[in-house]
Tab-separated table of C-alpha atoms (C1' of nucleotides) in Angstrom:
chain	number	residue	atom	x	y	z
A	546	MET	CA	-24.553	7.254	148.136
A	547	ALA	CA	-23.687	10.488	149.755
A	548	ARG	CA	-20.508	11.113	147.784
A	549	THR	CA	-18.575	13.950	148.769
A	550	THR	CA	-17.812	14.496	145.042
A	551	LEU	CA	-20.293	17.106	143.884
A	552	SER	CA	-21.097	20.512	145.510
A	553	ALA	CA	-22.537	23.676	144.125
A	554	ASP	CA	-18.981	24.982	143.538
A	555	ALA	CA	-18.078	21.622	141.618
A	556	VAL	CA	-21.381	22.219	139.420
A	557	VAL	CA	-20.225	25.746	138.521
A	558	ASP	CA	-16.826	24.231	137.624
A	559	VAL	CA	-18.560	21.861	135.059
A	560	ALA	CA	-20.479	24.609	133.777
A	561	LEU	CA	-17.313	26.628	133.219
A	562	ARG	CA	-16.042	23.996	131.417
A	563	ILE	CA	-18.831	23.422	129.022
A	564	LEU	CA	-19.044	27.400	128.544
A	565	ASP	CA	-15.370	27.439	127.395
A	566	GLU	CA	-15.354	24.342	125.300
A	567	ASP	CA	-18.908	24.807	123.740
A	568	SER	CA	-21.078	27.934	123.761
A	569	PRO	CA	-23.599	29.988	125.983
A	570	ALA	CA	-26.240	28.112	124.344
A	571	ALA	CA	-24.768	24.618	125.223
A	572	LEU	CA	-24.972	25.395	128.876
A	573	THR	CA	-28.159	23.205	129.872
A	574	LEU	CA	-28.750	21.274	132.938
A	575	SER	CA	-28.591	18.152	130.946
A	576	ALA	CA	-25.236	18.808	129.469
A	577	VAL	CA	-23.908	19.558	133.027
A	578	ALA	CA	-25.176	16.672	134.543
A	579	GLY	CA	-24.013	14.441	131.913
A	580	ARG	CA	-20.263	15.754	132.250
A	581	ALA	CA	-20.633	15.469	136.016
A	582	GLY	CA	-21.541	11.585	135.494
A	583	VAL	CA	-24.910	12.211	137.327
A	584	ALA	CA	-28.487	12.362	136.215
A	585	THR	CA	-30.212	15.628	135.456
A	586	PRO	CA	-32.577	16.015	138.668
A	587	SER	CA	-29.467	15.324	140.906
A	588	LEU	CA	-28.218	18.787	140.280
A	589	TYR	CA	-31.128	20.284	142.160
A	590	LYS	CA	-29.622	19.284	145.399
A	591	HIS	CA	-26.960	21.644	144.846
A	592	VAL	CA	-28.596	24.249	142.847
A	593	ARG	CA	-31.892	25.899	142.956
A	594	ASN	CA	-32.297	25.774	139.322
A	595	LEU	CA	-30.893	26.967	135.900
A	596	ALA	CA	-31.236	30.517	136.638
A	597	GLU	CA	-29.247	30.231	139.936
A	598	LEU	CA	-26.692	28.337	138.207
A	599	ARG	CA	-26.273	31.415	135.824
A	600	ASP	CA	-25.930	33.474	138.678
A	601	LEU	CA	-23.366	31.544	140.420
A	602	LEU	CA	-21.529	31.386	137.114
A	603	SER	CA	-21.702	35.088	136.600
A	604	ALA	CA	-20.641	35.718	140.138
A	605	ARG	CA	-17.729	33.411	139.740
A	606	ILE	CA	-16.716	35.109	136.272
A	607	MET	CA	-16.800	38.718	137.951
A	608	ASN	CA	-14.732	37.487	140.815
A	609	GLU	CA	-12.100	36.217	138.395
A	610	ILE	CA	-12.074	39.331	136.621
A	611	ALA	CA	-11.666	41.432	139.833
A	612	ASP	CA	-8.785	39.196	141.010
A	613	GLN	CA	-7.021	39.520	137.593
A	614	VAL	CA	-7.704	43.302	137.402
A	615	GLY	CA	-6.557	43.675	141.017
A	616	GLU	CA	-3.469	41.796	140.563
A	617	ALA	CA	-2.631	43.779	137.330
A	618	VAL	CA	-3.079	46.975	139.266
A	619	LEU	CA	-0.704	46.026	142.308
A	620	GLY	CA	2.247	48.217	142.461
A	621	ARG	CA	1.480	50.744	139.614
A	622	SER	CA	-0.191	53.873	139.818
A	623	ALA	CA	-1.881	56.533	137.796
A	624	ASP	CA	-1.412	56.099	134.033
A	625	GLU	CA	0.542	53.052	134.244
A	626	ALA	CA	-2.201	51.597	136.464
A	627	ILE	CA	-4.939	52.499	134.216
A	628	GLY	CA	-3.173	50.812	131.168
A	629	ALA	CA	-2.666	47.733	133.191
A	630	LEU	CA	-6.027	47.569	134.492
A	631	MET	CA	-7.518	47.973	130.961
A	632	SER	CA	-5.484	45.333	129.388
A	633	ALA	CA	-5.987	42.831	132.153
A	634	TRP	CA	-9.657	43.231	131.794
A	635	ARG	CA	-9.654	42.920	128.078
A	636	ASN	CA	-7.184	39.943	128.215
A	637	TYR	CA	-9.721	38.128	130.288
A	638	ALA	CA	-12.509	38.615	127.729
A	639	LEU	CA	-10.421	37.583	125.116
A	640	ALA	CA	-9.052	34.442	126.778
A	641	HIS	CA	-12.426	33.364	127.727
A	642	PRO	CA	-14.812	34.975	125.411
A	643	ASN	CA	-17.575	32.632	126.155
A	644	ARG	CA	-17.436	33.304	129.972
A	645	TYR	CA	-17.572	37.094	129.125
A	646	ALA	CA	-20.525	36.727	126.991
A	647	ALA	CA	-22.332	34.670	129.623
A	648	LEU	CA	-21.546	37.452	132.279
A	649	VAL	CA	-24.766	39.151	133.448
A	650	HIS	CA	-24.620	42.445	135.140
A	651	SER	CA	-27.776	42.195	137.144
A	652	PRO	CA	-28.594	43.169	140.365
A	653	GLU	CA	-28.253	39.888	141.806
A	654	PRO	CA	-26.442	40.135	145.016
A	655	ARG	CA	-23.616	37.589	144.430
A	656	THR	CA	-22.716	39.008	141.114
A	657	ALA	CA	-23.031	42.620	142.345
A	658	GLU	CA	-20.642	41.873	145.263
A	659	ALA	CA	-18.128	40.999	142.827
A	660	GLY	CA	-18.871	43.998	140.742
A	661	THR	CA	-18.364	46.059	143.719
A	662	ARG	CA	-15.142	44.500	144.331
A	663	LEU	CA	-14.089	45.598	140.676
A	664	ILE	CA	-15.476	48.992	140.865
A	665	ASN	CA	-13.502	49.512	144.351
A	666	ILE	CA	-10.240	48.497	142.308
A	667	VAL	CA	-11.010	51.005	139.773
A	668	LEU	CA	-12.031	53.789	142.318
A	669	ALA	CA	-8.629	53.201	144.273
A	670	THR	CA	-6.965	53.508	140.966
A	671	LEU	CA	-8.465	56.923	140.091
A	672	ARG	CA	-7.502	58.255	143.534
A	673	ALA	CA	-4.122	58.828	141.696
A	674	TYR	CA	-5.845	61.449	139.816
A	675	GLY	CA	-6.977	63.387	142.769
A	676	MET	CA	-10.505	62.022	142.346
A	677	GLU	CA	-12.861	61.492	145.285
A	678	ASP	CA	-16.341	60.795	145.810
A	679	SER	CA	-18.767	61.838	143.114
A	680	ALA	CA	-15.975	62.565	140.668
A	681	ALA	CA	-14.559	59.275	141.133
A	682	ILE	CA	-17.814	57.499	140.607
A	683	HIS	CA	-18.427	59.119	137.288
A	684	ALA	CA	-14.983	58.481	136.208
A	685	ALA	CA	-15.161	55.101	137.394
A	686	ARG	CA	-18.295	54.352	135.542
A	687	CYS	CA	-16.926	55.767	132.353
A	688	LEU	CA	-13.761	53.333	132.711
A	689	ARG	CA	-16.311	50.534	133.230
A	690	ALA	CA	-18.389	51.366	130.168
A	691	VAL	CA	-15.246	51.837	127.902
A	692	VAL	CA	-13.675	48.577	128.792
A	693	HIS	CA	-16.806	46.759	128.819
A	694	GLY	CA	-17.826	47.927	125.575
A	695	PHE	CA	-14.609	47.012	123.881
A	696	ALA	CA	-14.377	43.663	125.663
A	697	ALA	CA	-17.967	42.861	124.815
A	698	LEU	CA	-17.860	43.638	121.216
A	699	GLU	CA	-14.584	41.960	120.676
A	700	SER	CA	-15.449	38.784	122.243
A	701	GLU	CA	-18.765	38.705	120.083
A	702	GLY	CA	-16.491	39.173	117.015
A	703	ALA	CA	-18.436	42.396	116.305
A	704	PHE	CA	-15.292	44.090	114.944
A	705	GLY	CA	-15.083	43.092	111.248
A	706	LEU	CA	-12.357	45.350	109.838
A	707	PRO	CA	-8.881	43.994	109.277
A	708	GLU	CA	-7.250	46.890	111.269
A	709	LYS	CA	-5.448	45.315	114.492
A	710	LEU	CA	-7.548	45.646	117.470
A	711	ASP	CA	-4.645	45.855	119.684
A	712	GLU	CA	-4.091	49.299	118.189
A	713	SER	CA	-7.531	50.250	118.601
A	714	TYR	CA	-7.352	49.337	122.168
A	715	ASP	CA	-3.993	51.372	122.581
A	716	LEU	CA	-5.835	54.323	121.167
A	717	LEU	CA	-8.687	53.714	123.464
A	718	ILE	CA	-6.475	53.581	126.560
A	719	HIS	CA	-4.859	56.649	125.368
A	720	MET	CA	-8.239	58.503	125.093
A	721	VAL	CA	-9.134	57.341	128.576
A	722	ILE	CA	-6.006	58.645	130.127
A	723	THR	CA	-5.907	61.852	128.357
A	724	GLY	CA	-9.630	62.373	129.361
A	725	LEU	CA	-8.620	61.643	133.107
A	726	HIS	CA	-6.087	64.474	132.778
A	727	SER	CA	-8.459	66.923	131.569
A	728	PRO	CA	-10.961	67.749	134.292
A	729	ARG	CA	-14.740	67.823	133.378
A	730	ASP	CA	-14.919	71.775	133.914
A	731	ALA	CA	-11.973	72.522	132.014
A	732	GLY	CA	-14.209	73.861	128.995
A	733	PRO	CA	-13.939	73.386	125.333
A	734	LEU	CA	-10.645	72.738	123.915
A	735	PRO	CA	-8.502	75.036	121.709
Y	1039	MET	CA	-56.540	31.172	103.922
Y	1040	ALA	CA	-53.728	32.817	102.108
Y	1041	ARG	CA	-54.508	36.158	103.821
Y	1042	THR	CA	-52.206	39.008	103.205
Y	1043	THR	CA	-51.904	39.921	106.686
Y	1044	LEU	CA	-48.691	38.311	107.879
Y	1045	SER	CA	-45.312	38.652	106.409
Y	1046	ALA	CA	-41.869	38.364	107.778
Y	1047	ASP	CA	-41.908	41.924	108.633
Y	1048	ALA	CA	-44.928	41.763	110.242
Y	1049	VAL	CA	-43.717	38.606	112.481
Y	1050	VAL	CA	-40.759	40.890	113.434
Y	1051	ASP	CA	-43.163	43.870	114.333
Y	1052	VAL	CA	-45.132	41.311	116.492
Y	1053	ALA	CA	-41.686	40.194	118.356
Y	1054	LEU	CA	-40.830	43.562	118.672
Y	1055	ARG	CA	-43.881	44.458	120.804
Y	1056	ILE	CA	-43.485	41.423	122.924
Y	1057	LEU	CA	-39.872	42.468	123.473
Y	1058	ASP	CA	-40.923	45.905	124.476
Y	1059	GLU	CA	-43.691	44.876	126.901
Y	1060	ASP	CA	-42.345	41.807	128.150
Y	1061	SER	CA	-38.703	40.701	128.221
Y	1062	PRO	CA	-36.256	39.253	126.128
Y	1063	ALA	CA	-37.062	35.749	127.576
Y	1064	ALA	CA	-40.539	35.971	126.677
Y	1065	LEU	CA	-39.896	36.108	123.063
Y	1066	THR	CA	-40.797	32.481	121.926
Y	1067	LEU	CA	-42.421	31.565	118.643
Y	1068	SER	CA	-45.472	30.571	120.755
Y	1069	ALA	CA	-45.946	34.085	122.155
Y	1070	VAL	CA	-45.250	35.573	118.655
Y	1071	ALA	CA	-48.119	33.295	117.159
Y	1072	GLY	CA	-50.437	33.740	119.849
Y	1073	ARG	CA	-50.200	37.571	119.648
Y	1074	ALA	CA	-50.364	37.400	115.899
Y	1075	GLY	CA	-53.534	35.147	116.136
Y	1076	VAL	CA	-52.148	32.353	114.252
Y	1077	ALA	CA	-51.031	28.810	115.264
Y	1078	THR	CA	-47.267	28.507	116.012
Y	1079	PRO	CA	-46.118	26.403	112.958
Y	1080	SER	CA	-47.666	28.813	110.613
Y	1081	LEU	CA	-44.796	31.237	111.348
Y	1082	TYR	CA	-42.501	29.111	109.645
Y	1083	LYS	CA	-43.950	30.137	106.465
Y	1084	HIS	CA	-42.656	33.706	107.008
Y	1085	VAL	CA	-39.448	32.978	109.057
Y	1086	ARG	CA	-36.969	29.781	108.837
Y	1087	ASN	CA	-36.814	29.329	112.590
Y	1088	LEU	CA	-36.354	31.336	116.008
Y	1089	ALA	CA	-32.787	32.046	115.342
Y	1090	GLU	CA	-33.587	33.784	112.018
Y	1091	LEU	CA	-36.500	35.891	113.701
Y	1092	ARG	CA	-33.871	37.053	116.094
Y	1093	ASP	CA	-31.626	38.037	113.266
Y	1094	LEU	CA	-34.199	39.797	111.837
Y	1095	LEU	CA	-34.878	41.452	115.001
Y	1096	SER	CA	-31.237	42.440	115.401
Y	1097	ALA	CA	-31.041	43.769	111.994
Y	1098	ARG	CA	-34.293	45.885	112.494
Y	1099	ILE	CA	-32.923	47.343	115.776
Y	1100	MET	CA	-29.675	48.112	114.277
Y	1101	ASN	CA	-31.286	50.009	111.488
Y	1102	GLU	CA	-33.383	51.902	113.642
Y	1103	ILE	CA	-30.227	52.854	115.793
Y	1104	ALA	CA	-28.558	53.936	112.510
Y	1105	ASP	CA	-31.731	56.153	111.646
Y	1106	GLN	CA	-31.736	57.856	114.874
Y	1107	VAL	CA	-28.076	58.605	115.060
Y	1108	GLY	CA	-27.905	59.507	111.457
Y	1109	GLU	CA	-30.628	62.019	112.072
Y	1110	ALA	CA	-29.121	63.283	115.060
Y	1111	VAL	CA	-25.823	64.276	113.239
Y	1112	LEU	CA	-27.467	66.090	110.530
Y	1113	GLY	CA	-26.445	69.593	110.233
Y	1114	ARG	CA	-23.724	69.384	112.848
Y	1115	SER	CA	-20.096	68.504	112.902
Y	1116	ALA	CA	-17.116	68.182	114.924
Y	1117	ASP	CA	-17.704	68.354	118.696
Y	1118	GLU	CA	-21.122	68.947	118.351
Y	1119	ALA	CA	-21.890	66.073	116.227
Y	1120	ILE	CA	-20.189	63.884	118.481
Y	1121	GLY	CA	-22.202	64.987	121.449
Y	1122	ALA	CA	-25.374	64.412	119.341
Y	1123	LEU	CA	-24.379	61.235	117.805
Y	1124	MET	CA	-23.593	59.809	121.493
Y	1125	SER	CA	-26.707	61.098	123.005
Y	1126	ALA	CA	-29.059	59.772	120.315
Y	1127	TRP	CA	-27.565	56.354	120.717
Y	1128	ARG	CA	-27.825	56.119	124.419
Y	1129	ASN	CA	-31.415	57.595	124.052
Y	1130	TYR	CA	-32.492	54.643	121.981
Y	1131	ALA	CA	-31.045	52.303	124.414
Y	1132	LEU	CA	-32.907	54.076	127.202
Y	1133	ALA	CA	-36.056	54.200	125.378
Y	1134	HIS	CA	-36.007	50.512	124.461
Y	1135	PRO	CA	-33.750	48.741	126.939
Y	1136	ASN	CA	-35.200	45.295	125.713
Y	1137	ARG	CA	-34.386	45.911	122.369
Y	1138	TYR	CA	-30.997	47.033	123.041
Y	1139	ALA	CA	-30.405	43.967	125.233
Y	1140	ALA	CA	-31.637	41.536	122.248
Y	1141	LEU	CA	-29.208	43.187	119.686
Y	1142	VAL	CA	-26.657	40.934	118.747
Y	1143	HIS	CA	-23.437	42.072	117.320
Y	1144	SER	CA	-22.918	38.968	115.056
Y	1145	PRO	CA	-21.380	38.821	111.585
Y	1146	GLU	CA	-24.904	37.710	110.437
Y	1147	PRO	CA	-25.054	39.534	107.092
Y	1148	ARG	CA	-28.310	41.487	107.697
Y	1149	THR	CA	-27.386	42.983	111.028
Y	1150	ALA	CA	-23.700	43.317	109.941
Y	1151	GLU	CA	-24.982	45.569	107.115
Y	1152	ALA	CA	-27.011	47.790	109.389
Y	1153	GLY	CA	-23.937	47.949	111.592
Y	1154	THR	CA	-21.877	49.255	108.606
Y	1155	ARG	CA	-24.441	51.949	108.092
Y	1156	LEU	CA	-23.925	53.168	111.618
Y	1157	ILE	CA	-19.961	52.802	111.352
Y	1158	ASN	CA	-20.149	54.898	108.082
Y	1159	ILE	CA	-22.068	57.338	110.013
Y	1160	VAL	CA	-19.584	57.611	112.776
Y	1161	LEU	CA	-16.571	57.600	110.255
Y	1162	ALA	CA	-18.271	60.585	108.487
Y	1163	THR	CA	-18.429	62.528	111.597
Y	1164	LEU	CA	-14.590	61.826	112.404
Y	1165	ARG	CA	-13.472	63.454	109.112
Y	1166	ALA	CA	-14.300	66.796	110.918
Y	1167	TYR	CA	-11.314	65.734	112.932
Y	1168	GLY	CA	-9.020	65.164	109.911
Y	1169	MET	CA	-9.281	61.444	110.475
Y	1170	GLU	CA	-8.836	59.167	107.520
Y	1171	ASP	CA	-8.456	55.371	106.731
Y	1172	SER	CA	-6.916	53.653	109.363
Y	1173	ALA	CA	-7.023	56.399	111.981
Y	1174	ALA	CA	-10.467	56.954	111.465
Y	1175	ILE	CA	-11.380	53.221	111.910
Y	1176	HIS	CA	-9.485	52.794	115.095
Y	1177	ALA	CA	-11.179	56.014	116.351
Y	1178	ALA	CA	-14.653	54.635	115.271
Y	1179	ARG	CA	-14.184	51.356	117.107
Y	1180	CYS	CA	-13.489	53.249	120.246
Y	1181	LEU	CA	-16.326	55.690	120.070
Y	1182	ARG	CA	-18.630	52.456	119.114
Y	1183	ALA	CA	-17.066	50.606	122.196
Y	1184	VAL	CA	-17.671	53.555	124.546
Y	1185	VAL	CA	-21.003	54.110	123.576
Y	1186	HIS	CA	-22.115	50.356	123.632
Y	1187	GLY	CA	-20.473	49.774	126.697
Y	1188	PHE	CA	-22.489	52.613	128.496
Y	1189	ALA	CA	-25.507	51.920	126.950
Y	1190	ALA	CA	-25.507	48.126	127.414
Y	1191	LEU	CA	-24.557	48.677	131.160
Y	1192	GLU	CA	-27.159	51.046	131.711
Y	1193	SER	CA	-30.033	49.421	130.003
Y	1194	GLU	CA	-29.166	46.177	132.056
Y	1195	GLY	CA	-29.555	48.280	135.190
Y	1196	ALA	CA	-25.766	47.643	135.959
Y	1197	PHE	CA	-25.208	51.044	137.499
Y	1198	GLY	CA	-26.328	50.740	141.020
Y	1199	LEU	CA	-25.066	53.784	142.769
Y	1200	PRO	CA	-27.253	57.002	143.079
Y	1201	GLU	CA	-24.926	59.373	141.042
Y	1202	LYS	CA	-26.744	60.785	138.173
Y	1203	LEU	CA	-26.249	58.827	135.027
Y	1204	ASP	CA	-26.835	61.682	132.828
Y	1205	GLU	CA	-23.769	63.460	134.486
Y	1206	SER	CA	-21.668	60.353	133.871
Y	1207	TYR	CA	-22.463	60.267	130.402
Y	1208	ASP	CA	-21.748	63.804	129.905
Y	1209	LEU	CA	-18.171	62.991	131.554
Y	1210	LEU	CA	-17.976	60.231	128.965
Y	1211	ILE	CA	-18.817	62.622	126.073
Y	1212	HIS	CA	-16.329	65.100	127.445
Y	1213	MET	CA	-13.640	62.424	127.647
Y	1214	VAL	CA	-14.360	61.145	124.068
Y	1215	ILE	CA	-14.141	64.817	122.620
Y	1216	THR	CA	-10.876	65.311	124.604
Y	1217	GLY	CA	-9.349	62.196	123.425
Y	1218	LEU	CA	-10.383	63.028	119.608
Y	1219	HIS	CA	-8.424	66.240	119.844
Y	1220	SER	CA	-5.268	64.753	121.428
Y	1221	PRO	CA	-3.726	62.591	118.570
Y	1222	ARG	CA	-2.484	59.142	119.310
Y	1223	ASP	CA	1.166	60.024	118.929
Y	1224	ALA	CA	1.140	63.429	121.092
Y	1225	GLY	CA	2.942	61.586	123.823
Y	1226	PRO	CA	2.459	61.827	127.430
Y	1227	LEU	CA	0.713	64.767	128.955
Y	1228	PRO	CA	2.191	67.380	131.268
Q	1065	DC	C1'	-62.692	29.023	85.436
Q	1066	DT	C1'	-58.889	26.219	86.824
Q	1067	DA	C1'	-54.679	24.878	88.624
Q	1068	DA	C1'	-50.812	25.753	91.466
Q	1069	DA	C1'	-48.824	28.246	95.103
Q	1070	DA	C1'	-49.036	30.475	99.202
Q	1071	DA	C1'	-50.481	30.352	103.950
Q	1072	DG	C1'	-52.866	28.338	107.164
Q	1073	DC	C1'	-54.024	24.014	110.500
Q	1074	DT	C1'	-53.512	19.753	113.368
Q	1075	DA	C1'	-50.691	16.152	114.953
Q	1076	DA	C1'	-46.461	14.245	116.286
Q	1077	DT	C1'	-41.517	14.388	118.103
Q	1078	DG	C1'	-37.820	15.380	120.948
Q	1079	DC	C1'	-35.328	18.021	124.078
Q	1080	DC	C1'	-35.203	20.684	128.228
Q	1081	DA	C1'	-36.348	22.178	132.950
Q	1082	DT	C1'	-38.654	20.989	136.971
Q	1083	DT	C1'	-41.226	18.194	140.634
Q	1084	DA	C1'	-42.328	14.444	143.259
Q	1085	DG	C1'	-41.424	10.307	145.520
Q	1086	DC	C1'	-38.290	6.683	146.418
Q	1087	DC	C1'	-33.646	4.299	147.795
Q	1088	DT	C1'	-29.074	3.837	149.800
Q	1089	DC	C1'	-25.050	4.821	151.640
Q	1090	DA	C1'	-21.926	7.552	155.195
Q	1091	DC	C1'	-21.772	8.988	159.547
Q	1092	DC	C1'	-22.955	10.136	164.251
Q	1093	DT	C1'	-25.018	8.382	168.467
Q	1094	DG	C1'	-26.051	5.547	172.191
J	332	DC	C1'	-21.253	-2.285	167.479
J	333	DA	C1'	-26.418	-1.490	166.009
J	334	DG	C1'	-29.407	1.829	164.265
J	335	DG	C1'	-31.327	5.751	162.733
J	336	DT	C1'	-31.017	10.140	160.020
J	337	DG	C1'	-30.324	12.749	156.355
J	338	DA	C1'	-27.573	14.170	152.324
J	339	DG	C1'	-27.236	13.067	147.850
J	340	DG	C1'	-28.395	9.991	144.448
J	341	DC	C1'	-32.229	7.646	140.872
J	342	DT	C1'	-36.425	6.991	138.153
J	343	DA	C1'	-40.760	8.557	136.415
J	344	DA	C1'	-43.925	12.072	135.034
J	345	DT	C1'	-45.282	16.681	133.559
J	346	DG	C1'	-45.621	20.746	130.717
J	347	DG	C1'	-43.364	24.052	127.514
J	348	DC	C1'	-41.070	24.980	123.552
J	349	DA	C1'	-39.182	24.467	118.875
J	350	DT	C1'	-39.639	22.054	115.083
J	351	DT	C1'	-41.273	18.901	111.083
J	352	DA	C1'	-44.585	16.211	108.493
J	353	DG	C1'	-48.615	16.361	105.873
J	354	DC	C1'	-53.072	17.896	104.936
J	355	DT	C1'	-56.542	22.036	103.606
J	356	DT	C1'	-58.027	26.241	102.197
J	357	DT	C1'	-57.708	30.481	99.694
J	358	DT	C1'	-55.665	33.676	96.310
J	359	DT	C1'	-54.580	34.566	92.382
J	360	DA	C1'	-52.044	34.065	87.702
J	361	DG	C1'	-53.062	32.455	83.391
DNA sequence: CTAAAAAGCTAATGCCATTAGCCTCACCTG
DNA sequence: CAGGTGAGGCTAATGGCATTAGCTTTTTAG
């Protein structure tokens, strides 16, 4: 029966639900097929193999992050934009910890393209600080590393102490904004 | 033959070599057994299962990082210590990308304990900035997130652009140091 | 010297991904 | 309206891996 129900996108949808409701380890083709109401080998008509499904999943997730971060930045600029950007990014990871854990930062084209969308949003935001070209790239990398590090650790439950994580993140935002205002060649501080 | 050759530690050694020479995905009990010159089920005399082997591996790696970071900080303080700490941490990830990728930040006791060693080193370093208690915890979390984010992304090969990564990291160190000198309640900048 | 424990082995089970080859319905074509 | 084609589904089979059970051998403690 050439039903029109299933497609690569639909398979990714199912995989996302498994990810959200179970764990990254529960993401098997068997589980996806079971939930889609289909025999396992049927999935191969839509997806080359498990590795490709993971790639598609990563790309989808990265695009969702770019969407949310892009929306958060709309209509803001400079410090306010940085804060909104960082909060939106972290909030995505908090709302979907398993998705964030499943996100792979590989050179795989689809995910890389979505990653480029995200980086471009960051670069655009940095223009408010007068950063261009190389300087902006370095700063964007730092911003990305900072947010990713916190989000990854937090969604893994790696922060054990009782101190409030919101406060830690506020501090981090503050540190980033301070750093952006202090150009690299400013030399040592007083 | 109750040979004295194999032990849990030796199994972890073999697993580390597989990790270094192949990939995280190549780390199977079969591969470990093969390289150890033993049948697969024999490993269960030393390790409860694959999950425990991964935990032991994580703990080993985390301890190595703590060792290197602790050594880097020795005899330095304040800004110089922060820079040395951040460089040593990143250098470990660069030297052993697969180990860094295999590192899991779970609440698993052994790894958590090694992680505590590392955090204590960071906390001690922060004391040079007059930070204590809660403030130091928040700052330590930020430092950890910053370094982990950069190291994780770099060792995954996530930075695609041609700009030199050393320069990006220098900027990141600069940003962190600047942020540490600017207390949270300093208010907006000029 | 002996007995028990430590550490190894083979065999067997079950899950998973993947491949091969078959079947059937939906739809387009004439 | 008949028929053929292909997308999309299915069953069966294969091979890798983790894990368990139960046996055997070697140390080593007493």
